[in-house]
Amino acid sequence: MAATVKNFDVLIVGGGVIGLSLAWELALQNAEVCVVDRGQFGKEASWAGAGMIPPGPNKSQWHLATRLEQLEGLCQTLHGRWHPQLLEATGIDSQYQQSGSLHLAFTEEQTAELRAKIERWQALGIDCREIDAKTVADLEPALASRSERFALACCVPEEAQIRNPRHLQALLAACQLAGVDLRPHTEVHAFATDSQRITVTNTDSGTIAADQICICTGCWSGQLARQLGVELPVRPIRGQIALLEGPVGLIKRNVSVGSRYLVPRRDGLVLVGSTEEDVGFEKATTDEAIDGLREFAATVAPETAALQIKSSWSGLRPGTPGRQPILGRLPRYNNAWLATGHFRAGLQLSPATAVVMRSLILGQTPPVETPDLSLGLESGLRS
């Protein structure tokens, strides 16, 4: 293995949307950054998601919000800023748009869950309007024949979406332009430590030295943390998605029913997702799950039953107890950090995660306090 050739300010392990967002944010602060990933950049859960960006509270309402809700509010602002910045820097359009959304409930359980969401959104000042069947049909004609069956419906005008693969391409290009050292197909094999510091990291591309290290490897974060004597409560939860070829404008807004959704793209493609399966690191799609997604889509918007499936795929989300991300310092080490466990919200929370972690790593004051988030290490880790 090659000898150490450079000492970086920060080594980021994991090149998904969290790692690349953090790398770009650090590089904009003139930090020398290296990112390694054992595969291609952005090809795991970051690529596989649907790209929905639910709204969060405005900063004026943060005194009523949990720390996680504050993080969501910060993300809503940052996504709107990052898109034009990345577009100008790279020429890659992630198709970020505030498309709005409909949230629907059929069953008694779904109605109770949605009612609780509406009450919380309204308490936080998020624009959320309960609507009747006629309004559902007027807003989304493809849902008209089913609108009388919804027990409860609401419209959230500020919900946005982004095309994951294009956003990742833009981040990757922006990192290259900012001088980030990007090393795909580079697996971490071991860490060398001295007292409470990680001194070097041994990888496929040689030994890398860095002043600070951040683990951003999603559901694989536990494997790396275990090498450093820390057990993380992070495990893979598979999500499967089907992509339908629809006519442009068939559906205009994100449509959510419980944990499942339809997300329309500008070119007429419609994403239908998603499952939640505790099957370990098994990524294969299943006929049963894809058929179930098609049935769900047809139940909500009957015209989708005639659409062809363009493709289907799955991703492994990093699940944690309480579905809370883990952001902060890795126990036992004063130069090692964690940014993981975002579950279904990795793309949504990525810009705020990058800003918070950049602040912590560089000794700055983060805009969101992490301890109360269960982002906290005291509630999430067993060491």
Short mmCIF file of C-alpha atoms in Angstrom, two decimals:
data_model
loop_
_atom_site.label_atom_id
_atom_site.label_comp_id
_atom_site.label_asym_id
_atom_site.label_seq_id
_atom_site.Cartn_x
_atom_site.Cartn_y
_atom_site.Cartn_z
CA MET A 1 0.00 0.00 0.00
CA ALA A 2 1.22 3.47 -0.92
CA ALA A 3 2.55 5.80 1.74
CA THR A 4 0.70 8.86 2.91
CA VAL A 5 1.13 11.64 0.35
CA LYS A 6 -1.06 14.39 1.75
CA ASN A 7 -2.70 15.52 4.95
CA PHE A 8 -6.24 16.73 4.31
CA ASP A 9 -8.26 18.99 6.54
CA VAL A 10 -11.22 16.60 6.35
CA LEU A 11 -11.66 13.04 5.10
CA ILE A 12 -15.27 12.12 4.34
CA VAL A 13 -16.06 8.42 4.12
CA GLY A 14 -19.14 7.95 1.95
CA GLY A 15 -19.96 9.71 -1.30
CA GLY A 16 -23.75 9.82 -1.21
CA VAL A 17 -25.81 12.98 -0.99
CA ILE A 18 -24.77 13.59 2.63
CA GLY A 19 -21.04 13.14 2.01
CA LEU A 20 -20.98 15.16 -1.23
CA SER A 21 -23.08 17.97 0.27
CA LEU A 22 -20.73 18.18 3.24
CA ALA A 23 -17.68 18.10 0.97
CA TRP A 24 -18.99 20.99 -1.12
CA GLU A 25 -19.92 23.01 1.95
CA LEU A 26 -16.46 22.47 3.46
CA ALA A 27 -14.69 23.28 0.20
CA LEU A 28 -16.56 26.58 0.00
CA GLN A 29 -14.94 27.35 3.37
CA ASN A 30 -11.51 26.66 1.80
CA ALA A 31 -11.04 23.34 3.56
CA GLU A 32 -8.96 20.68 1.78
CA VAL A 33 -11.32 17.73 1.51
CA CYS A 34 -11.03 14.13 0.37
CA VAL A 35 -14.08 11.92 -0.21
CA VAL A 36 -13.80 8.15 -0.55
CA ASP A 37 -16.51 5.65 -1.43
CA ARG A 38 -16.20 1.93 -1.91
CA GLY A 39 -18.41 2.16 -5.03
CA GLN A 40 -19.48 4.90 -7.40
CA PHE A 41 -20.47 8.22 -5.90
CA GLY A 42 -24.16 8.68 -5.21
CA LYS A 43 -25.32 5.28 -6.40
CA GLU A 44 -26.90 3.90 -3.23
CA ALA A 45 -29.91 5.24 -1.28
CA SER A 46 -29.25 8.82 -2.41
CA TRP A 47 -29.83 7.86 -6.04
CA ALA A 48 -32.76 5.54 -5.30
CA GLY A 49 -35.12 7.97 -3.54
CA ALA A 50 -37.99 9.97 -5.00
CA GLY A 51 -36.65 13.42 -4.15
CA MET A 52 -39.60 14.79 -2.19
CA ILE A 53 -38.80 17.84 -0.02
CA PRO A 54 -41.58 18.47 2.51
CA PRO A 55 -41.80 21.97 4.00
CA GLY A 56 -40.56 22.89 7.44
CA PRO A 57 -41.32 25.78 9.78
CA ASN A 58 -40.06 29.28 9.11
CA LYS A 59 -37.37 30.44 11.50
CA SER A 60 -39.92 32.68 13.24
CA GLN A 61 -41.66 29.48 14.41
CA TRP A 62 -38.54 27.60 15.51
CA HIS A 63 -39.29 28.31 19.16
CA LEU A 64 -42.25 25.92 18.76
CA ALA A 65 -40.35 23.31 16.77
CA THR A 66 -38.28 20.31 17.72
CA ARG A 67 -34.65 20.37 16.62
CA LEU A 68 -35.49 17.96 13.81
CA GLU A 69 -38.28 20.24 12.61
CA GLN A 70 -35.83 23.14 12.73
CA LEU A 71 -33.48 21.11 10.54
CA GLU A 72 -36.37 20.55 8.10
CA GLY A 73 -37.12 24.27 8.07
CA LEU A 74 -33.49 25.10 7.36
CA CYS A 75 -33.51 22.58 4.52
CA GLN A 76 -36.49 24.21 2.87
CA THR A 77 -34.55 27.47 2.69
CA LEU A 78 -31.26 25.88 1.65
CA HIS A 79 -32.68 23.76 -1.19
CA GLY A 80 -34.08 26.93 -2.73
CA ARG A 81 -30.62 28.53 -2.51
CA TRP A 82 -28.49 25.56 -3.50
CA HIS A 83 -30.35 24.81 -6.73
CA PRO A 84 -29.47 28.07 -8.51
CA GLN A 85 -25.95 28.03 -7.06
CA LEU A 86 -25.30 24.50 -8.35
CA LEU A 87 -26.93 25.28 -11.69
CA GLU A 88 -24.77 28.35 -12.18
CA ALA A 89 -21.60 26.54 -11.12
CA THR A 90 -22.12 23.34 -13.11
CA GLY A 91 -24.82 23.91 -15.73
CA ILE A 92 -26.65 20.82 -14.41
CA ASP A 93 -30.35 21.37 -13.71
CA SER A 94 -31.64 19.19 -10.88
CA GLN A 95 -35.21 20.29 -11.77
CA TYR A 96 -35.88 21.52 -8.27
CA GLN A 97 -39.43 22.86 -8.15
CA GLN A 98 -42.00 23.74 -5.52
CA SER A 99 -44.65 21.51 -7.06
CA GLY A 100 -46.89 21.28 -4.01
CA SER A 101 -48.47 18.09 -2.73
CA LEU A 102 -51.71 16.38 -1.82
CA HIS A 103 -51.83 14.20 1.28
CA LEU A 104 -54.71 11.74 1.30
CA ALA A 105 -56.20 9.19 3.68
CA PHE A 106 -58.48 6.24 2.92
CA THR A 107 -58.58 4.29 6.18
CA GLU A 108 -59.32 5.22 9.78
CA GLU A 109 -55.67 4.73 10.72
CA GLN A 110 -54.44 6.86 7.82
CA THR A 111 -56.99 9.54 8.72
CA ALA A 112 -55.81 9.72 12.33
CA GLU A 113 -52.17 9.97 11.22
CA LEU A 114 -52.91 12.66 8.64
CA ARG A 115 -55.08 14.61 11.07
CA ALA A 116 -52.18 14.68 13.53
CA LYS A 117 -49.82 15.87 10.78
CA ILE A 118 -52.18 18.64 9.73
CA GLU A 119 -52.50 19.88 13.31
CA ARG A 120 -48.72 19.87 13.74
CA TRP A 121 -48.07 21.62 10.42
CA GLN A 122 -50.63 24.30 11.26
CA ALA A 123 -49.11 24.81 14.72
CA LEU A 124 -45.73 25.42 13.03
CA GLY A 125 -47.16 27.88 10.53
CA ILE A 126 -46.72 25.57 7.54
CA ASP A 127 -49.25 26.31 4.80
CA CYS A 128 -51.56 23.28 4.92
CA ARG A 129 -55.17 23.40 3.70
CA GLU A 130 -57.76 20.72 4.30
CA ILE A 131 -59.72 20.28 1.07
CA ASP A 132 -62.87 18.48 -0.08
CA ALA A 133 -63.37 15.89 -2.82
CA LYS A 134 -64.29 18.45 -5.46
CA THR A 135 -61.11 20.41 -4.83
CA VAL A 136 -59.04 17.22 -5.05
CA ALA A 137 -60.65 16.50 -8.42
CA ASP A 138 -60.11 20.07 -9.62
CA LEU A 139 -56.44 20.08 -8.59
CA GLU A 140 -55.66 16.59 -9.90
CA PRO A 141 -58.17 15.35 -12.50
CA ALA A 142 -56.42 11.97 -12.64
CA LEU A 143 -57.64 11.41 -9.06
CA ALA A 144 -61.22 12.59 -9.73
CA SER A 145 -62.88 9.18 -9.88
CA ARG A 146 -61.40 8.28 -6.49
CA SER A 147 -61.81 11.62 -4.73
CA GLU A 148 -65.06 10.70 -2.98
CA ARG A 149 -63.30 7.73 -1.39
CA PHE A 150 -60.77 9.82 0.50
CA ALA A 151 -61.72 10.21 4.14
CA LEU A 152 -59.40 13.21 4.51
CA ALA A 153 -57.35 15.29 2.10
CA CYS A 154 -55.07 18.29 2.41
CA CYS A 155 -52.95 20.42 0.10
CA VAL A 156 -49.42 21.52 1.03
CA PRO A 157 -48.44 24.15 -1.56
CA GLU A 158 -44.81 24.56 -0.41
CA GLU A 159 -43.75 20.93 -0.79
CA ALA A 160 -41.00 20.61 -3.38
CA GLN A 161 -39.20 17.92 -5.33
CA ILE A 162 -35.85 17.38 -6.96
CA ARG A 163 -34.48 14.75 -9.35
CA ASN A 164 -32.01 12.80 -7.28
CA PRO A 165 -29.61 11.61 -10.02
CA ARG A 166 -29.29 15.11 -11.48
CA HIS A 167 -28.78 16.69 -8.06
CA LEU A 168 -26.04 14.18 -7.33
CA GLN A 169 -24.40 14.88 -10.69
CA ALA A 170 -24.45 18.60 -9.89
CA LEU A 171 -22.95 18.04 -6.43
CA LEU A 172 -20.23 15.82 -7.86
CA ALA A 173 -19.35 18.38 -10.53
CA ALA A 174 -19.40 21.22 -7.97
CA CYS A 175 -17.05 19.29 -5.70
CA GLN A 176 -14.65 18.71 -8.60
CA LEU A 177 -14.71 22.42 -9.47
CA ALA A 178 -14.08 23.30 -5.82
CA GLY A 179 -10.97 21.09 -5.70
CA VAL A 180 -12.30 18.21 -3.64
CA ASP A 181 -10.19 15.05 -3.97
CA LEU A 182 -12.76 12.44 -5.07
CA ARG A 183 -11.85 8.77 -4.85
CA PRO A 184 -14.55 6.32 -5.96
CA HIS A 185 -14.04 2.57 -5.67
CA THR A 186 -11.91 3.19 -2.59
CA GLU A 187 -12.82 1.05 0.39
CA VAL A 188 -11.71 1.83 3.93
CA HIS A 189 -9.97 -1.16 5.50
CA ALA A 190 -8.72 0.09 8.85
CA PHE A 191 -8.04 3.11 11.02
CA ALA A 192 -4.89 3.87 12.96
CA THR A 193 -5.50 5.69 16.23
CA ASP A 194 -3.41 7.52 18.80
CA SER A 195 -5.06 8.19 22.13
CA GLN A 196 -8.31 9.98 21.24
CA ARG A 197 -7.52 10.70 17.59
CA ILE A 198 -7.70 8.85 14.32
CA THR A 199 -4.30 9.45 12.76
CA VAL A 200 -4.55 7.73 9.37
CA THR A 201 -7.09 5.75 7.37
CA ASN A 202 -5.99 2.77 5.29
CA THR A 203 -7.84 2.46 1.97
CA ASP A 204 -7.62 0.85 -1.44
CA SER A 205 -5.98 4.01 -2.78
CA GLY A 206 -3.38 4.22 -0.05
CA THR A 207 -3.05 5.63 3.43
CA ILE A 208 -4.90 8.90 3.93
CA ALA A 209 -4.14 11.33 6.75
CA ALA A 210 -6.66 13.97 7.77
CA ASP A 211 -7.17 16.33 10.68
CA GLN A 212 -10.87 15.45 10.86
CA ILE A 213 -12.88 12.46 9.64
CA CYS A 214 -16.63 12.20 9.07
CA ILE A 215 -18.46 8.92 8.47
CA CYS A 216 -21.35 9.40 6.04
CA THR A 217 -21.91 5.84 4.86
CA GLY A 218 -25.62 5.44 5.50
CA CYS A 219 -26.70 1.97 6.54
CA TRP A 220 -23.06 0.82 6.35
CA SER A 221 -21.99 3.32 9.03
CA GLY A 222 -22.27 0.73 11.78
CA GLN A 223 -19.62 -1.44 10.16
CA LEU A 224 -17.07 1.38 10.17
CA ALA A 225 -17.97 2.58 13.66
CA ARG A 226 -17.54 -0.97 14.94
CA GLN A 227 -13.90 -0.86 13.78
CA LEU A 228 -13.52 2.07 16.16
CA GLY A 229 -15.20 0.29 19.07
CA VAL A 230 -18.62 1.96 18.79
CA GLU A 231 -21.93 0.20 18.15
CA LEU A 232 -24.34 2.31 16.11
CA PRO A 233 -28.07 1.51 16.04
CA VAL A 234 -28.21 1.88 12.24
CA ARG A 235 -29.59 -0.87 10.02
CA PRO A 236 -30.67 -1.17 6.37
CA ILE A 237 -34.36 -0.80 5.48
CA ARG A 238 -35.06 -1.66 1.85
CA GLY A 239 -37.31 0.58 -0.22
CA GLN A 240 -38.53 -0.42 -3.69
CA ILE A 241 -39.75 2.02 -6.35
CA ALA A 242 -41.44 1.60 -9.76
CA LEU A 243 -41.07 4.19 -12.53
CA LEU A 244 -44.05 4.55 -14.88
CA GLU A 245 -44.02 6.15 -18.34
CA GLY A 246 -46.90 8.61 -18.26
CA PRO A 247 -48.02 11.49 -20.41
CA VAL A 248 -46.81 14.92 -19.36
CA GLY A 249 -49.19 16.54 -16.89
CA LEU A 250 -51.11 13.40 -15.93
CA ILE A 251 -50.28 14.21 -12.29
CA LYS A 252 -48.95 17.63 -11.32
CA ARG A 253 -48.18 17.37 -7.60
CA ASN A 254 -46.59 14.91 -5.22
CA VAL A 255 -49.37 12.67 -3.91
CA SER A 256 -48.90 10.87 -0.58
CA VAL A 257 -51.04 8.25 1.14
CA GLY A 258 -49.39 7.18 4.38
CA SER A 259 -45.86 6.09 3.53
CA ARG A 260 -46.59 5.61 -0.19
CA TYR A 261 -46.55 8.22 -2.89
CA LEU A 262 -46.71 9.26 -6.53
CA VAL A 263 -44.10 11.77 -7.67
CA PRO A 264 -44.51 13.19 -11.21
CA ARG A 265 -41.58 14.48 -13.23
CA ARG A 266 -41.65 17.21 -15.87
CA ASP A 267 -41.23 14.69 -18.70
CA GLY A 268 -44.28 12.63 -17.66
CA LEU A 269 -42.46 9.92 -15.71
CA VAL A 270 -44.17 9.00 -12.44
CA LEU A 271 -42.33 7.44 -9.52
CA VAL A 272 -44.39 5.10 -7.34
CA GLY A 273 -43.00 4.21 -3.95
CA SER A 274 -42.14 2.91 -1.61
CA THR A 275 -41.83 -0.18 0.52
CA GLU A 276 -40.21 -0.48 3.93
CA GLU A 277 -38.61 -3.91 4.35
CA ASP A 278 -36.27 -5.09 7.08
CA VAL A 279 -34.37 -7.65 4.98
CA GLY A 280 -30.77 -6.85 5.81
CA PHE A 281 -28.46 -5.86 2.99
CA GLU A 282 -30.56 -7.55 0.28
CA LYS A 283 -31.12 -5.01 -2.53
CA ALA A 284 -32.99 -7.09 -5.10
CA THR A 285 -36.45 -5.98 -6.19
CA THR A 286 -39.36 -8.40 -5.92
CA ASP A 287 -42.35 -8.96 -8.20
CA GLU A 288 -44.66 -8.90 -5.20
CA ALA A 289 -43.53 -5.46 -4.08
CA ILE A 290 -43.58 -3.91 -7.57
CA ASP A 291 -47.06 -5.36 -8.21
CA GLY A 292 -48.16 -3.86 -4.89
CA LEU A 293 -46.89 -0.44 -5.91
CA ARG A 294 -48.72 -0.66 -9.23
CA GLU A 295 -51.91 -1.60 -7.42
CA PHE A 296 -51.48 1.34 -5.05
CA ALA A 297 -51.00 3.75 -7.96
CA ALA A 298 -54.10 2.46 -9.74
CA THR A 299 -56.15 2.79 -6.55
CA VAL A 300 -55.23 6.46 -6.25
CA ALA A 301 -55.08 7.39 -9.96
CA PRO A 302 -56.80 4.73 -12.12
CA GLU A 303 -55.24 5.94 -15.40
CA THR A 304 -51.83 4.79 -14.17
CA ALA A 305 -52.98 1.16 -14.53
CA ALA A 306 -52.43 1.45 -18.28
CA LEU A 307 -48.93 2.91 -18.02
CA GLN A 308 -45.84 0.87 -18.81
CA ILE A 309 -43.15 0.32 -16.20
CA LYS A 310 -39.98 1.96 -17.46
CA SER A 311 -37.83 0.55 -14.66
CA SER A 312 -37.81 -0.45 -11.02
CA TRP A 313 -35.15 -0.43 -8.35
CA SER A 314 -34.47 -0.51 -4.64
CA GLY A 315 -32.31 1.30 -2.12
CA LEU A 316 -31.16 0.57 1.41
CA ARG A 317 -32.10 3.36 3.79
CA PRO A 318 -30.21 3.85 7.07
CA GLY A 319 -32.83 3.23 9.75
CA THR A 320 -32.41 4.23 13.40
CA PRO A 321 -34.58 3.98 16.53
CA GLY A 322 -37.21 6.67 16.28
CA ARG A 323 -36.14 7.34 12.68
CA GLN A 324 -33.88 10.14 13.84
CA PRO A 325 -30.57 10.96 12.13
CA ILE A 326 -27.36 10.83 14.10
CA LEU A 327 -25.20 13.95 13.78
CA GLY A 328 -22.27 14.72 16.02
CA ARG A 329 -18.95 13.58 17.36
CA LEU A 330 -18.09 9.90 17.41
CA PRO A 331 -17.59 8.80 21.01
CA ARG A 332 -14.00 8.22 22.15
CA TYR A 333 -12.43 10.37 19.41
CA ASN A 334 -12.03 14.13 19.28
CA ASN A 335 -11.51 14.33 15.51
CA ALA A 336 -14.16 11.88 14.26
CA TRP A 337 -17.76 12.68 13.35
CA LEU A 338 -20.98 10.98 12.28
CA ALA A 339 -23.62 12.11 9.79
CA THR A 340 -25.88 9.14 9.21
CA GLY A 341 -29.25 7.54 9.94
CA HIS A 342 -31.41 9.85 7.81
CA PHE A 343 -33.76 7.00 6.85
CA ARG A 344 -36.20 8.29 4.17
CA ALA A 345 -35.07 11.92 4.45
CA GLY A 346 -31.45 11.86 3.30
CA LEU A 347 -31.91 14.04 0.25
CA GLN A 348 -34.36 16.34 2.04
CA LEU A 349 -32.06 16.89 5.01
CA SER A 350 -28.75 16.90 3.11
CA PRO A 351 -28.08 20.67 2.80
CA ALA A 352 -28.88 21.41 6.45
CA THR A 353 -26.89 18.37 7.55
CA ALA A 354 -23.95 19.71 5.54
CA VAL A 355 -24.19 23.16 7.12
CA VAL A 356 -24.53 21.77 10.65
CA MET A 357 -21.67 19.30 10.25
CA ARG A 358 -19.42 21.85 8.53
CA SER A 359 -20.00 24.13 11.51
CA LEU A 360 -19.18 21.43 14.04
CA ILE A 361 -16.10 20.19 12.19
CA LEU A 362 -14.68 23.69 11.72
CA GLY A 363 -15.44 24.79 15.28
CA GLN A 364 -18.23 27.16 14.27
CA THR A 365 -21.66 27.60 15.85
CA PRO A 366 -24.24 25.50 13.97
CA PRO A 367 -27.57 27.10 13.04
CA VAL A 368 -29.42 24.18 14.62
CA GLU A 369 -28.49 22.72 17.98
CA THR A 370 -28.01 18.99 17.69
CA PRO A 371 -28.22 17.56 21.26
CA ASP A 372 -32.01 17.65 21.55
CA LEU A 373 -32.48 16.05 18.17
CA SER A 374 -31.82 12.54 19.22
CA LEU A 375 -29.34 13.48 16.63
CA GLY A 376 -27.77 13.29 19.95
CA LEU A 377 -25.26 10.66 20.67
CA GLU A 378 -26.43 10.07 24.22
CA SER A 379 -29.82 8.76 23.09
CA GLY A 380 -28.70 6.96 19.97
CA LEU A 381 -25.45 5.15 20.68
CA ARG A 382 -24.25 2.23 22.68
CA SER A 383 -20.51 2.34 23.25
#
